[in-house]
XYZ file of C-alpha atoms in Angstrom:
732
model
C 0.021 -0.114 -0.061
C 1.625 3.179 -0.924
C 1.129 6.117 1.512
C 1.676 9.913 1.291
C 4.561 11.084 3.188
C 4.733 14.143 5.012
C 8.201 14.153 4.997
C 11.105 12.105 3.365
C 14.746 12.056 2.785
C 16.803 12.289 -0.424
C 20.401 12.230 -0.298
C 21.289 13.127 -3.842
C 23.859 15.844 -3.937
C 22.769 19.277 -5.748
C 19.297 19.297 -4.873
C 17.607 22.380 -2.758
C 18.629 21.558 1.024
C 15.191 21.339 3.370
C 15.959 24.371 5.456
C 13.906 24.758 8.952
C 13.561 27.725 10.953
C 15.209 27.079 14.366
C 12.782 26.960 17.159
C 13.158 29.674 19.537
C 14.661 27.100 22.306
C 15.142 29.779 24.906
C 11.310 30.497 25.128
C 10.516 26.436 25.057
C 10.551 23.732 26.962
C 10.773 20.308 25.804
C 9.665 16.980 27.653
C 10.187 13.509 26.388
C 8.354 10.837 28.484
C 8.949 7.281 28.494
C 9.100 4.042 30.487
C 12.512 3.272 29.177
C 14.516 6.649 30.640
C 17.239 5.212 32.865
C 15.433 1.611 32.741
C 16.765 -0.572 29.972
C 13.841 -2.830 29.161
C 13.487 -2.428 25.301
C 14.414 -0.932 22.134
C 13.192 2.737 23.130
C 16.082 2.678 25.682
C 18.789 2.983 23.134
C 16.530 5.340 20.746
C 16.235 7.725 23.791
C 19.857 6.842 24.800
C 21.535 7.407 21.451
C 19.436 10.760 20.788
C 20.112 12.359 23.804
C 23.265 14.288 22.750
C 21.596 15.615 19.149
C 18.572 16.768 21.525
C 20.487 18.197 24.206
C 22.893 20.146 21.850
C 19.752 21.584 20.375
C 18.084 22.545 23.470
C 20.467 22.623 26.170
C 19.099 23.279 29.779
C 15.565 23.298 28.471
C 15.818 19.276 27.576
C 14.249 16.821 30.145
C 13.682 13.614 29.988
C 10.693 11.787 32.563
C 10.688 8.422 33.364
C 10.110 5.855 36.329
C 12.467 5.797 39.662
C 14.283 2.363 40.515
C 16.936 2.611 43.035
C 19.572 0.481 41.010
C 19.297 2.516 37.968
C 19.316 5.992 40.286
C 22.567 4.696 41.660
C 24.524 3.581 38.623
C 23.054 5.951 35.932
C 21.971 9.283 37.567
C 23.830 12.133 39.162
C 21.565 13.889 41.549
C 21.267 17.556 41.360
C 18.961 20.156 41.949
C 16.832 21.981 39.271
C 18.061 25.011 37.617
C 15.006 25.871 35.845
C 12.537 27.532 38.242
C 9.264 26.018 36.701
C 10.874 22.834 37.058
C 12.220 23.143 40.460
C 8.841 24.657 41.637
C 6.807 21.237 39.973
C 9.317 18.904 41.604
C 9.078 20.640 45.168
C 5.385 20.795 45.076
C 4.662 17.245 44.024
C 7.271 16.191 46.930
C 5.273 18.188 49.415
C 2.167 16.794 48.227
C 3.460 13.183 49.211
C 5.100 11.876 46.079
C 9.049 11.372 45.470
C 10.293 12.925 42.566
C 14.077 12.528 41.631
C 15.782 14.638 39.770
C 19.538 14.594 38.264
C 21.553 14.259 35.206
C 21.315 11.193 33.325
C 25.144 9.780 33.170
C 24.863 9.062 29.123
C 26.479 10.779 26.165
C 24.651 14.420 26.168
C 23.672 14.132 30.451
C 20.265 15.455 29.973
C 18.274 16.305 32.832
C 15.761 13.416 34.105
C 12.733 13.262 36.152
C 12.130 10.268 37.734
C 8.759 9.426 39.790
C 8.670 6.704 42.246
C 5.913 4.615 41.387
C 5.277 2.384 44.436
C 5.341 5.665 46.763
C 2.428 6.911 44.876
C 0.247 3.758 44.611
C -1.958 4.815 47.541
C -3.459 6.923 44.634
C -4.155 4.090 42.336
C -7.959 4.121 42.902
C -8.775 7.752 42.887
C -6.800 7.896 39.499
C -8.622 5.054 37.815
C -11.446 7.251 38.307
C -9.949 10.429 36.858
C -8.682 8.078 33.932
C -12.574 6.800 33.129
C -13.548 10.224 33.508
C -11.352 11.601 31.395
C -11.801 8.742 28.415
C -14.166 5.754 29.697
C -11.407 3.123 29.957
C -11.189 1.152 33.180
C -7.974 -1.053 33.820
C -8.668 -4.524 35.619
C -6.885 -4.806 39.253
C -5.309 -7.821 37.981
C -3.011 -6.103 35.398
C -0.224 -4.811 37.601
C 1.607 -3.488 34.113
C -1.146 -1.179 33.194
C -1.821 -0.043 36.923
C 1.686 1.183 36.954
C 1.306 2.652 33.832
C -1.847 4.573 35.337
C 0.213 5.729 38.492
C 3.141 6.674 35.948
C 0.824 8.528 33.729
C -0.905 10.334 36.384
C 2.230 11.892 37.994
C 3.095 12.678 34.699
C 0.189 15.001 34.119
C 0.753 16.176 37.688
C 4.030 17.183 36.969
C 3.224 18.754 33.574
C 0.272 20.869 35.291
C 2.540 22.180 37.847
C 5.239 23.200 35.380
C 2.773 24.934 33.102
C 1.616 27.035 36.081
C 4.852 28.227 36.647
C 6.017 28.304 32.870
C 6.318 32.383 32.963
C 5.617 32.586 28.973
C 7.273 29.520 27.854
C 5.574 27.029 25.659
C 5.995 23.523 26.646
C 6.169 20.408 24.120
C 6.241 16.661 25.476
C 6.584 13.599 23.302
C 5.472 10.443 24.802
C 6.655 7.242 23.630
C 4.421 4.378 23.258
C 1.116 3.367 25.104
C 2.749 3.246 28.594
C 3.726 6.857 28.795
C -0.057 7.644 27.138
C -1.955 8.110 30.002
C 0.059 11.394 30.751
C -0.888 12.525 27.238
C -4.558 11.679 27.475
C -4.857 13.158 31.001
C -2.894 16.127 29.967
C -5.193 16.637 27.086
C -8.465 16.133 29.278
C -6.955 18.668 31.644
C -6.366 21.089 28.455
C -3.089 21.920 29.872
C -1.123 24.542 27.254
C 1.282 21.892 25.774
C 2.091 20.694 22.321
C 2.016 16.932 22.181
C 3.494 14.328 20.099
C 2.769 10.405 20.550
C 5.242 7.956 19.188
C 4.565 4.552 18.485
C 7.533 1.872 17.973
C 5.152 -1.015 17.186
C 1.257 -1.416 17.588
C 0.694 -3.161 20.611
C -2.141 -5.346 19.039
C -0.130 -5.801 15.981
C 2.661 -7.351 18.378
C 0.607 -9.642 19.914
C -1.021 -10.957 16.166
C 2.328 -11.667 15.170
C 3.397 -13.381 18.108
C 0.354 -15.537 17.679
C 1.729 -16.625 13.894
C -1.472 -14.701 12.013
C -1.242 -13.764 8.322
C -0.560 -10.079 9.340
C -0.168 -8.153 6.321
C -2.804 -9.427 4.277
C -4.957 -8.986 6.833
C -4.714 -5.295 7.764
C -7.863 -4.187 6.616
C -9.889 -6.766 7.692
C -9.181 -7.451 11.430
C -11.978 -6.711 13.759
C -9.552 -4.734 16.082
C -11.830 -4.773 19.060
C -12.298 -8.452 18.712
C -9.033 -9.252 18.399
C -7.899 -7.170 21.255
C -10.737 -8.292 23.429
C -9.563 -12.256 22.863
C -6.114 -11.269 24.153
C -7.423 -9.764 26.906
C -5.524 -6.338 25.905
C -8.655 -4.408 24.954
C -7.948 -1.831 27.957
C -4.231 -1.206 26.608
C -5.601 -0.637 22.966
C -7.806 1.708 24.115
C -5.534 3.514 26.268
C -3.102 3.310 23.099
C -5.924 4.584 20.286
C -6.862 7.420 22.839
C -3.326 8.428 23.256
C -2.918 8.421 19.311
C -6.139 10.544 18.748
C -5.517 13.128 21.709
C -1.955 14.052 20.272
C -1.407 17.061 18.319
C 0.831 14.955 16.255
C 1.258 11.324 15.964
C 4.827 9.757 14.760
C 6.104 6.395 14.110
C 9.150 4.725 13.265
C 8.915 3.233 9.743
C 6.695 3.257 6.728
C 5.736 -0.069 6.967
C 4.780 0.317 10.917
C 2.737 3.688 9.169
C 0.868 1.538 7.576
C 0.066 -0.866 10.397
C -0.809 1.991 12.487
C -3.450 3.783 10.447
C -5.192 0.552 10.375
C -4.667 -0.684 13.757
C -4.874 2.709 15.318
C -6.884 4.494 12.935
C -4.768 7.620 12.280
C -2.407 8.003 9.710
C 1.015 9.239 11.417
C 1.879 13.062 10.378
C 5.676 12.361 10.398
C 7.626 9.472 10.092
C 10.620 9.305 12.677
C 13.283 6.691 11.398
C 15.491 5.388 14.447
C 19.208 6.335 14.371
C 22.098 5.445 16.082
C 25.171 7.442 17.849
C 27.647 6.163 15.104
C 30.575 7.198 17.150
C 29.468 4.438 19.632
C 30.553 1.921 16.698
C 33.289 3.793 14.618
C 36.647 2.359 14.648
C 37.746 4.868 12.188
C 39.918 2.992 9.789
C 40.230 0.059 12.172
C 37.046 -1.504 11.469
C 38.293 -3.995 8.646
C 41.611 -5.109 11.171
C 38.854 -5.507 14.024
C 36.853 -7.993 11.589
C 40.010 -9.752 10.973
C 41.013 -9.937 14.825
C 37.315 -11.116 16.043
C 36.925 -13.312 13.238
C 40.176 -15.137 14.410
C 38.259 -15.808 17.938
C 35.233 -17.216 16.352
C 37.521 -19.363 14.098
C 39.025 -20.475 17.465
C 35.572 -21.516 18.812
C 34.982 -23.440 15.373
C 38.470 -25.420 15.823
C 37.168 -26.976 18.950
C 33.292 -27.302 18.348
C 34.417 -29.333 15.089
C 37.627 -31.312 16.279
C 37.832 -34.579 14.372
C 35.672 -32.956 11.405
C 38.007 -29.932 10.895
C 38.186 -30.938 7.277
C 37.295 -27.439 5.486
C 39.808 -24.484 5.379
C 38.796 -22.231 7.760
C 40.426 -19.343 5.822
C 37.735 -20.308 2.873
C 34.866 -20.490 5.785
C 31.864 -17.764 5.884
C 30.435 -16.856 9.065
C 26.821 -15.660 9.037
C 24.491 -15.044 11.953
C 20.948 -14.603 12.999
C 20.309 -13.023 16.389
C 17.164 -12.017 18.125
C 14.116 -12.924 20.564
C 13.246 -16.565 19.824
C 10.418 -16.142 17.516
C 10.828 -18.417 14.663
C 8.555 -17.124 12.045
C 8.347 -13.382 13.223
C 12.002 -13.506 13.018
C 12.266 -14.969 9.974
C 14.186 -18.416 11.238
C 11.831 -20.325 9.187
C 12.738 -19.006 5.934
C 16.396 -18.922 6.895
C 16.766 -22.517 7.318
C 14.796 -23.402 3.953
C 17.151 -21.379 2.288
C 20.348 -22.883 4.282
C 19.080 -26.392 2.941
C 18.793 -24.836 -0.760
C 22.496 -23.330 -0.308
C 24.055 -26.374 0.966
C 22.802 -27.744 -2.154
C 23.814 -25.419 -4.595
C 26.937 -25.453 -2.980
C 27.770 -29.312 -3.290
C 26.104 -29.619 -6.697
C 29.210 -26.591 -7.862
C 31.501 -28.244 -5.920
C 32.764 -25.336 -3.698
C 35.552 -25.451 -1.469
C 33.650 -22.283 0.464
C 32.398 -23.417 3.626
C 29.507 -21.348 5.133
C 29.350 -21.269 9.109
C 25.562 -19.932 10.778
C 25.312 -19.056 14.171
C 21.646 -18.601 15.509
C 21.708 -16.705 18.556
C 18.419 -16.986 19.812
C 18.070 -17.441 23.349
C 15.719 -20.400 24.710
C 15.158 -22.444 27.950
C 18.046 -24.672 28.538
C 19.300 -26.957 31.162
C 23.236 -26.252 30.500
C 26.397 -26.606 28.364
C 26.172 -29.498 26.084
C 28.923 -31.698 27.308
C 30.125 -32.565 23.847
C 30.745 -28.883 23.415
C 32.788 -28.493 26.331
C 34.777 -31.391 25.488
C 35.511 -29.998 21.981
C 36.833 -26.531 23.462
C 39.057 -28.678 26.192
C 40.337 -30.720 23.160
C 40.976 -27.719 21.320
C 42.950 -26.240 24.606
C 44.910 -29.076 24.935
C 46.419 -29.595 21.416
C 47.234 -25.740 21.431
C 49.223 -26.517 24.745
C 50.788 -29.624 23.348
C 51.812 -27.575 20.104
C 53.057 -24.736 22.551
C 55.390 -27.031 24.416
C 56.722 -28.910 21.532
C 57.287 -25.821 19.565
C 59.430 -24.193 22.837
C 61.591 -27.407 22.841
C 62.267 -27.664 19.268
C 62.880 -23.505 19.265
C 65.377 -24.023 22.061
C 67.197 -26.985 20.126
C 67.057 -25.094 16.805
C 68.458 -22.136 18.468
C 71.541 -23.742 20.068
C 72.120 -25.831 16.727
C 72.384 -22.435 15.152
C 74.546 -21.145 17.749
C 76.911 -24.271 16.915
C 76.726 -23.143 12.920
C 74.665 -26.268 12.423
C 71.767 -27.301 10.526
C 70.012 -29.278 13.129
C 69.013 -32.906 12.173
C 64.746 -32.764 12.778
C 65.173 -36.631 14.002
C 67.375 -34.983 16.707
C 65.385 -32.100 17.547
C 62.195 -34.144 17.962
C 62.772 -37.137 20.394
C 60.728 -40.134 20.636
C 59.049 -38.655 23.520
C 57.593 -35.568 21.635
C 56.524 -37.955 18.872
C 54.175 -39.582 21.225
C 52.805 -36.999 23.008
C 51.538 -35.216 19.468
C 50.529 -38.863 18.288
C 48.334 -39.070 21.611
C 47.120 -35.293 20.795
C 45.627 -36.485 17.370
C 44.211 -39.575 18.931
C 42.303 -37.652 21.503
C 40.786 -35.955 18.514
C 38.622 -38.738 17.254
C 35.365 -38.602 17.674
C 32.479 -41.159 16.480
C 29.606 -38.622 16.661
C 28.942 -35.411 14.537
C 29.576 -31.964 15.615
C 26.336 -30.798 17.830
C 24.082 -28.515 16.112
C 23.745 -26.769 19.329
C 26.014 -25.711 22.384
C 23.674 -26.311 25.192
C 21.258 -29.145 26.415
C 17.639 -27.752 25.330
C 14.415 -28.204 26.976
C 11.958 -29.736 24.736
C 14.439 -30.190 22.322
C 12.003 -32.840 20.378
C 9.315 -29.852 19.786
C 12.059 -26.924 19.479
C 11.189 -25.404 16.152
C 14.657 -24.698 15.033
C 16.364 -28.164 16.336
C 13.017 -29.762 14.281
C 13.347 -28.023 11.070
C 17.164 -29.026 11.538
C 16.206 -32.639 11.398
C 13.846 -32.126 8.707
C 16.162 -30.680 6.345
C 19.125 -33.037 7.436
C 21.709 -30.422 8.063
C 23.699 -32.157 10.932
C 27.141 -30.979 10.244
C 27.999 -33.915 8.073
C 31.799 -34.099 6.311
C 29.820 -33.487 3.296
C 27.716 -30.219 4.136
C 28.843 -27.242 2.738
C 26.594 -25.273 5.626
C 27.164 -25.927 8.870
C 24.653 -24.787 11.604
C 25.321 -24.069 15.146
C 22.390 -22.796 17.530
C 23.531 -20.816 20.618
C 20.838 -20.656 22.596
C 22.061 -18.123 25.035
C 23.118 -14.534 25.353
C 26.603 -14.048 24.218
C 29.367 -12.722 26.816
C 32.644 -12.517 27.539
C 32.585 -14.579 30.660
C 31.375 -17.524 28.696
C 33.539 -20.679 28.612
C 32.427 -21.097 25.163
C 32.129 -18.150 23.048
C 34.015 -15.871 25.214
C 32.698 -12.593 23.346
C 30.487 -9.910 23.371
C 27.633 -9.150 20.873
C 29.671 -5.938 18.991
C 32.760 -8.339 18.837
C 31.052 -11.287 17.515
C 29.018 -9.406 15.021
C 32.204 -7.495 13.934
C 34.083 -11.095 13.414
C 31.289 -12.384 11.372
C 30.966 -11.904 7.495
C 26.917 -11.427 7.243
C 23.916 -10.792 9.615
C 20.667 -12.207 8.102
C 17.463 -11.141 9.390
C 14.852 -12.182 7.058
C 11.873 -10.901 9.806
C 8.394 -11.047 9.080
C 7.643 -8.280 11.445
C 10.119 -5.934 12.504
C 8.982 -2.287 12.587
C 12.251 -0.875 12.910
C 15.095 -3.479 15.171
C 17.550 -2.625 18.133
C 19.045 -3.562 20.887
C 18.753 -2.378 24.475
C 22.679 -1.967 24.704
C 22.447 -5.475 25.608
C 20.954 -8.422 25.469
C 18.182 -9.018 27.732
C 16.148 -12.378 29.178
C 13.271 -12.581 26.470
C 11.339 -15.526 26.235
C 10.713 -17.976 23.794
C 7.812 -17.674 21.388
C 6.698 -21.139 22.989
C 5.576 -19.249 26.088
C 2.877 -17.405 24.017
C 0.987 -20.199 22.956
C -2.069 -19.546 25.525
C -2.083 -15.798 24.359
C -6.113 -16.067 24.597
C -5.378 -16.748 28.345
C -4.110 -13.110 28.639
C -0.451 -13.929 28.417
C 1.714 -11.124 27.311
C 4.740 -11.394 25.286
C 7.862 -9.161 26.126
C 8.709 -7.164 23.342
C 12.475 -5.469 23.952
C 14.166 -4.952 20.775
C 17.074 -6.896 19.529
C 20.093 -5.903 17.423
C 19.641 -6.155 13.640
C 20.941 -5.047 10.352
C 21.072 -1.137 11.418
C 23.609 -1.881 13.731
C 25.408 -4.484 11.137
C 25.827 -1.282 8.884
C 27.538 0.953 11.083
C 29.982 -1.481 12.331
C 30.565 -2.286 8.430
C 29.110 -5.689 7.943
C 26.908 -6.526 5.164
C 23.006 -7.740 6.135
C 19.937 -9.434 4.889
C 16.890 -7.626 5.724
C 13.223 -7.539 4.385
C 10.783 -4.931 3.037
C 8.391 -5.909 5.960
C 10.929 -4.420 8.313
C 11.523 -0.681 9.102
C 15.362 -0.740 8.200
C 14.423 -2.525 4.926
C 11.996 -0.179 3.804
C 14.149 2.653 4.629
C 17.268 1.323 2.719
C 15.051 0.664 -0.197
C 13.582 4.049 -0.124
C 16.642 5.770 -0.026
C 19.581 3.686 -1.487
C 19.151 3.112 -5.135
C 21.114 -0.364 -4.978
C 21.566 -1.211 -1.342
C 22.783 -4.761 -2.715
C 25.976 -2.983 -3.818
C 26.396 -1.483 -0.301
C 25.947 -4.512 1.172
C 22.245 -4.636 2.166
C 20.158 -7.141 0.761
C 16.320 -6.790 0.941
C 14.255 -10.024 0.684
C 10.774 -9.146 -0.615
C 8.513 -10.614 2.138
C 5.830 -8.484 0.840
C 4.611 -9.349 -2.832
C 6.183 -12.802 -3.296
C 5.336 -16.089 -1.999
C 7.130 -18.087 0.630
C 8.888 -20.146 -1.956
C 9.838 -17.400 -3.812
C 11.400 -15.303 -1.053
C 13.042 -18.242 -0.325
C 14.743 -18.608 -3.576
C 15.559 -14.736 -3.396
C 17.406 -14.981 -0.147
C 19.173 -18.345 -1.286
C 20.363 -16.743 -4.496
C 21.258 -13.734 -2.211
C 23.712 -16.153 0.164
C 24.952 -18.235 -2.799
C 25.920 -14.901 -4.637
C 27.848 -13.886 -1.502
C 29.815 -17.003 -1.374
C 30.849 -16.371 -4.832
C 32.472 -13.456 -4.047
C 36.194 -13.024 -3.988
C 38.072 -11.972 -0.363
C 39.069 -8.562 -2.061
C 35.084 -7.615 -3.197
C 34.011 -8.556 0.367
C 36.623 -5.964 1.609
C 35.301 -3.208 -0.853
C 31.648 -4.266 0.195
C 32.283 -3.884 3.979
C 33.938 -0.418 3.302
C 30.735 0.569 1.206
C 28.327 -0.726 4.167
C 30.236 1.114 6.727
C 30.064 4.368 4.744
C 26.138 4.115 4.571
C 26.203 4.722 8.737
C 26.019 8.172 7.962
C 22.658 8.034 6.877
C 21.738 6.141 10.383
C 23.213 8.834 12.164
C 21.056 11.000 14.408
C 22.631 14.141 13.121
C 20.670 13.377 9.987
C 17.836 11.578 11.321
C 17.231 13.679 14.251
C 15.714 16.183 11.716
C 12.617 14.257 11.720
C 11.838 14.944 15.089
C 12.438 18.357 14.771
C 9.909 18.589 11.989
C 7.343 17.031 14.533
C 8.098 19.490 17.189
C 7.663 22.342 14.665
C 4.488 20.781 13.447
C 3.199 20.175 16.762
C 3.748 23.976 18.231
C 2.207 25.373 14.790
C -0.793 23.111 16.014
C -1.433 24.044 19.526
C 0.029 27.508 19.325
C -1.091 28.455 15.935
C -0.760 32.381 16.815
C 2.746 31.832 17.479
C 4.249 29.170 15.250
C 4.028 28.419 11.697
C 5.284 25.926 9.512
C 4.939 26.016 5.694
C 6.794 22.859 3.910
C 7.850 22.902 0.700
C 7.738 20.088 -1.689
C 9.955 20.205 -4.950
C 7.912 17.453 -7.238
C 11.435 17.127 -8.722
C 12.980 15.207 -5.693
C 10.446 12.592 -5.853
C 12.361 8.872 -6.523
C 15.739 10.283 -5.924
C 17.965 8.037 -3.927
C 21.523 7.440 -2.409
C 23.552 6.883 -5.592
C 24.652 3.275 -6.594
C 28.504 3.154 -6.199
C 30.630 4.930 -8.935
C 32.281 1.699 -9.789
C 31.075 -1.611 -10.972
C 29.354 -2.946 -7.531
C 30.953 -6.105 -6.307
C 27.298 -7.691 -6.025
C 26.418 -10.898 -6.845
C 24.393 -9.784 -9.904
C 27.692 -8.018 -11.107
C 29.630 -11.569 -11.276
C 28.920 -14.126 -14.024
C 31.763 -16.244 -12.856
C 30.369 -19.816 -12.436
C 33.106 -20.109 -9.801
C 32.487 -18.708 -6.251
C 36.663 -17.423 -6.388
C 37.688 -15.160 -8.474
C 40.631 -15.817 -10.481
C 44.295 -13.328 -9.436
C 43.221 -11.606 -12.949
C 39.584 -10.531 -11.725
C 41.371 -8.991 -8.452
C 43.954 -7.023 -10.801
C 41.178 -5.565 -12.793
C 39.081 -4.905 -9.554
C 42.063 -2.903 -8.148
C 42.438 -0.703 -11.686
C 38.369 -0.103 -11.408
C 38.055 0.594 -7.798
C 39.493 3.666 -5.894
C 38.377 3.335 -2.357
C 39.388 7.076 -1.131
C 37.839 8.595 -4.387
C 34.657 6.693 -3.929
C 34.005 7.576 -0.145
C 34.594 11.058 -1.476
C 31.708 10.926 -3.651
C 29.503 9.225 -1.244
C 30.271 11.817 1.509
C 29.370 14.550 -0.827
C 25.868 12.795 -1.593
C 24.990 12.459 1.976
C 23.008 15.717 2.459
C 20.115 17.250 4.944
C 16.752 15.581 4.304
C 14.391 17.176 2.331
C 10.677 17.415 2.704
C 7.928 15.667 0.802
C 4.606 16.471 1.813
C 2.566 15.240 -1.142
C 3.540 12.187 -3.223
C 1.245 11.826 -6.225
C -1.535 8.957 -6.452
C -0.617 6.424 -8.265
C -1.604 2.506 -8.799
C -2.821 1.329 -5.389
C -0.391 -1.303 -4.294
C -2.052 -4.400 -2.379
C -0.894 -5.610 1.108
C 0.659 -8.501 -0.534
C -0.081 -11.361 -1.930
C 1.236 -14.050 0.255
C 2.105 -14.538 3.931
C 5.752 -15.490 4.116
């Protein structure tokens, strides 16, 4: 479905830049409200944390974040101080005098923004009274057993109270308040019901009902316009939450969401078309390794190779230098995260590589947390055997080196039979015998609970990827979070990603995709089988293609993910830049699987130099994901809400030059090293081909052109009506 955009980005040099009149921030106060402020429970935490510096640079001392108080977070993340702003100070004092506990300080992140934190438990005695206030405001009741919704009511009521105290003492300053997700929405509803003089923005990062429907494995995008929304929400016992979310959307002066695909979802689920799409950015400095990211890739790849040496001991008959490391990571949602289509494509890839007698080996890691008992004994043994072999080799090397050194000092060419005595040969033979194993290398590193019904393991059994010697695709399921203290794979997530060659995220439902600064304990999809009984899924967001991009790692995404839609819209040739976009919206499951297989096989055919060039280009796309660029969407939303809330004072006039429609970030000036550009039947290019590539490709020249092509965003307030696209022909 094609939707009109109120704002868009083009990145082609030479077009007139979108110029926004700067807001008089000295006359304004900006409050950003979210349950994730200082509280690492989901991807919104990363959005707010990484965006804080850009917003603080723009708004200075007039920018405040509002969130819940948790003692541990306060002690470790917040430096308490007294409010400098008079209106905020008086609001905090007034609430503390009336039986609340309001904490104020600076959040110790980049930008050091001010935070206002409310102690939810301390004000819980007001719950019944505030339930009555909410009913009078919007006729929404909250069941007593929904503890999370009750907490959100307390949080929202305290937020509305605080904003009233601020506006009462604002001394002519205008107040802007942005609320993230339904958890913060009650503050918006009550503020509007009490007619507070504030300009409001509501941002949804994924609709509440959309999350539940996709968690239940429903054909979502084909039936967006067919769902009985009230019935679906009622059956899942979240009708009151859905009503709070929908009321927040319709009460806000400006409604925003994070991607075009989520905008379509919100228009059907929440019955309001978003005014602005505000893509999620990243603090690129956090990931930037200047010109060292290629060296980091080599260093961390070597550590992954060490793990593989142990895991495949006795079956290490493939060349690690010709082994590609692929991975998929995220919450254990077998269909939503695309693990089903990924495994099927791996089976087809294995067939292609074997049929063409390729010497490339593909090692695939599934980093998806599930219920386990403990480490797999065979996996632990493999790492012990590897370490033992390393110790043996090291001790023999020390003796060999000393004897060789002494012989050379005497001016003799040593006899190898004299250097290695019988004991050394015996030790080495015993070490070799210890590597013999009767079983195949395990496909999982842990003992899985209910492994007979586990979706990934069941699919592996069906497609027969058991890590046989003849398989060119090897599979390893790591059902636990990555940690530098792990005895198996002692690497943090960022280190692991940098060491891999390709991230694969063929998601069916992914509004954008983020990590909350580290992987948290999210339950597997099997925990949500009884959705009708009122079980709620936990939807913290995991690291996906966007974070791979800023680390210079190519990735596979889909046109049903926010990131994939963004790249498809704003990059002319995403594949050349290492962004492979699978069509899961307008193709059948089988066609999408074939397309993914084609991408993976083409990636295997690239030469080492082609992969290096592609990583350089991928890393350069990180500028498009920087908050310095994407933060302008939030600027536009604030302009818009002020013009609607205070039309006599603020006015926004957007220009929409029709010539900008369709322009995209251009393809690389040289021939892209993508599979589509290679007709070679061999997975490896020849030395002659590499020499031709050297002449054709000038990395510095191409990088300079790319930097010139990254410009400020432009506005598009209208998209001509064309042929209406369908939601999709298939669910896959």
